Amino acid sequence: MNLFFQNSLAFPSIIFSALLIIILFYWLCAAFGLLDIDLFNIDSELDINADATGLAGWLTKLGLAGIPVTIILTFFTLFGWFISYFAVHWGIRFIENNLLRYLAGIIVFFIVAFISLNLTAICLKPIRKKLAALNKPKSVQQLIGKLATVRSGTVNEVKGEAILEDGGAGLLLQIRAPSAENIQRGDRVMIISYDALTHSYQVVTEDEFRH
């Protein structure tokens, strides 16, 4: 067990160990509706934009555009941690000179990052369309007047999530409502409008809409 922690906390595996802890914390929060699945909100249509730059451009080149970035990071981190751990276990830890060990660690880090990114692409590309559909509504007009179930702990003017059943995995929607409405997890809400500026839907409770 001591060797396990030594390898996990050695450079460069410590970088992926830290990312792994953050990812685990994120998914725990997401499970309770405290964070969005697509925390970074990368446009799911970027795969048709040849001029995409930055992170969006990289995702497009890898064939991952449209997949929630948090899912990509999860796979990347898992692959990176596993490979870097055994790189330390089988090689780096036997280098006695500190300077050489850190230089080797830097080289290994970039190699591991490259391999992990490509392994992530290989694993996710076959199911890209299904994963992209998690956050891709059919159209704004089609969702107006639909009932959804609140997923987040609360709903107010700045945050809130709901699931709209569509016969498949369900659509995850960003929703907004006055905090005075006291909408909570599990409540049924009616979608009444869409705010293009915040990419969110204005909702009211089902009871309020009926009356």
PDB file of N, CA and C in Angstrom, residues 1 11-12 16 41 64 68 78 80 89 92 100 109 120 133 140 143 146-147 167 196 202 211:
ATOM      1  N   MET A   1       0.824  -1.210   0.000  1.00  0.00           N
ATOM      2  CA  MET A   1       0.000   0.000   0.000  1.00  0.00           C
ATOM      3  C   MET A   1       0.862   1.266   0.000  1.00  0.00           C
ATOM      4  N   PHE A  11       6.075  12.274  -9.366  1.00  0.00           N
ATOM      5  CA  PHE A  11       5.915  12.992 -10.633  1.00  0.00           C
ATOM      6  C   PHE A  11       6.245  12.055 -11.795  1.00  0.00           C
ATOM      7  N   PRO A  12       5.414  11.958 -12.861  1.00  0.00           N
ATOM      8  CA  PRO A  12       4.284  12.849 -13.173  1.00  0.00           C
ATOM      9  C   PRO A  12       2.917  12.301 -12.787  1.00  0.00           C
ATOM     10  N   PHE A  16      -1.931  13.424 -12.593  1.00  0.00           N
ATOM     11  CA  PHE A  16      -3.144  12.682 -12.941  1.00  0.00           C
ATOM     12  C   PHE A  16      -3.896  12.234 -11.692  1.00  0.00           C
ATOM     13  N   ASN A  41     -19.543  23.673 -21.363  1.00  0.00           N
ATOM     14  CA  ASN A  41     -20.510  24.157 -22.351  1.00  0.00           C
ATOM     15  C   ASN A  41     -19.884  24.425 -23.714  1.00  0.00           C
ATOM     16  N   LEU A  64     -14.012  14.576 -31.518  1.00  0.00           N
ATOM     17  CA  LEU A  64     -14.729  14.516 -30.244  1.00  0.00           C
ATOM     18  C   LEU A  64     -15.698  15.676 -30.056  1.00  0.00           C
ATOM     19  N   PRO A  68     -19.655  16.004 -24.221  1.00  0.00           N
ATOM     20  CA  PRO A  68     -19.388  16.844 -23.055  1.00  0.00           C
ATOM     21  C   PRO A  68     -17.919  16.766 -22.635  1.00  0.00           C
ATOM     22  N   LEU A  78      -8.389   8.995 -16.537  1.00  0.00           N
ATOM     23  CA  LEU A  78      -8.268   7.581 -16.179  1.00  0.00           C
ATOM     24  C   LEU A  78      -7.126   6.913 -16.941  1.00  0.00           C
ATOM     25  N   GLY A  80      -4.581   8.480 -18.346  1.00  0.00           N
ATOM     26  CA  GLY A  80      -3.342   9.130 -17.932  1.00  0.00           C
ATOM     27  C   GLY A  80      -2.843   8.630 -16.596  1.00  0.00           C
ATOM     28  N   HIS A  89       6.119   3.171 -11.680  1.00  0.00           N
ATOM     29  CA  HIS A  89       6.362   1.898 -10.998  1.00  0.00           C
ATOM     30  C   HIS A  89       7.452   1.072 -11.673  1.00  0.00           C
ATOM     31  N   ILE A  92      10.574   5.152 -13.637  1.00  0.00           N
ATOM     32  CA  ILE A  92      11.035   6.424 -13.081  1.00  0.00           C
ATOM     33  C   ILE A  92      11.508   6.300 -11.639  1.00  0.00           C
ATOM     34  N   LEU A 100      17.586  14.116 -12.990  1.00  0.00           N
ATOM     35  CA  LEU A 100      17.284  13.203 -14.090  1.00  0.00           C
ATOM     36  C   LEU A 100      15.886  12.606 -13.949  1.00  0.00           C
ATOM     37  N   PHE A 109       5.428  12.648 -18.975  1.00  0.00           N
ATOM     38  CA  PHE A 109       4.138  13.335 -18.869  1.00  0.00           C
ATOM     39  C   PHE A 109       3.573  13.667 -20.244  1.00  0.00           C
ATOM     40  N   THR A 120      -8.484   8.161 -25.610  1.00  0.00           N
ATOM     41  CA  THR A 120      -9.803   8.734 -25.336  1.00  0.00           C
ATOM     42  C   THR A 120     -10.592   8.903 -26.625  1.00  0.00           C
ATOM     43  N   ALA A 133     -25.843  13.728 -27.934  1.00  0.00           N
ATOM     44  CA  ALA A 133     -27.292  13.889 -27.812  1.00  0.00           C
ATOM     45  C   ALA A 133     -27.728  14.150 -26.380  1.00  0.00           C
ATOM     46  N   VAL A 140     -35.508  24.442 -30.085  1.00  0.00           N
ATOM     47  CA  VAL A 140     -36.096  25.232 -29.005  1.00  0.00           C
ATOM     48  C   VAL A 140     -37.611  25.164 -29.071  1.00  0.00           C
ATOM     49  N   LEU A 143     -39.408  22.143 -27.634  1.00  0.00           N
ATOM     50  CA  LEU A 143     -39.379  21.935 -26.188  1.00  0.00           C
ATOM     51  C   LEU A 143     -40.328  22.855 -25.428  1.00  0.00           C
ATOM     52  N   LYS A 146     -43.355  21.674 -23.018  1.00  0.00           N
ATOM     53  CA  LYS A 146     -43.105  20.319 -22.539  1.00  0.00           C
ATOM     54  C   LYS A 146     -42.906  20.311 -21.023  1.00  0.00           C
ATOM     55  N   LEU A 147     -43.214  19.168 -20.426  1.00  0.00           N
ATOM     56  CA  LEU A 147     -42.997  18.986 -18.995  1.00  0.00           C
ATOM     57  C   LEU A 147     -41.636  18.343 -18.755  1.00  0.00           C
ATOM     58  N   GLY A 167     -37.958   9.637 -24.617  1.00  0.00           N
ATOM     59  CA  GLY A 167     -38.025   8.267 -25.100  1.00  0.00           C
ATOM     60  C   GLY A 167     -36.679   7.582 -25.147  1.00  0.00           C
ATOM     61  N   ALA A 196     -31.889  32.721 -25.335  1.00  0.00           N
ATOM     62  CA  ALA A 196     -30.726  32.411 -26.175  1.00  0.00           C
ATOM     63  C   ALA A 196     -29.436  32.956 -25.586  1.00  0.00           C
ATOM     64  N   GLN A 202     -36.897  29.129 -19.426  1.00  0.00           N
ATOM     65  CA  GLN A 202     -37.702  29.657 -18.329  1.00  0.00           C
ATOM     66  C   GLN A 202     -38.822  28.662 -18.047  1.00  0.00           C
ATOM     67  N   HIS A 211     -53.139  26.274 -13.529  1.00  0.00           N
ATOM     68  CA  HIS A 211     -54.093  27.233 -12.975  1.00  0.00           C
ATOM     69  C   HIS A 211     -53.934  28.613 -13.615  1.00  0.00           C
TER      70      HIS A 211
END
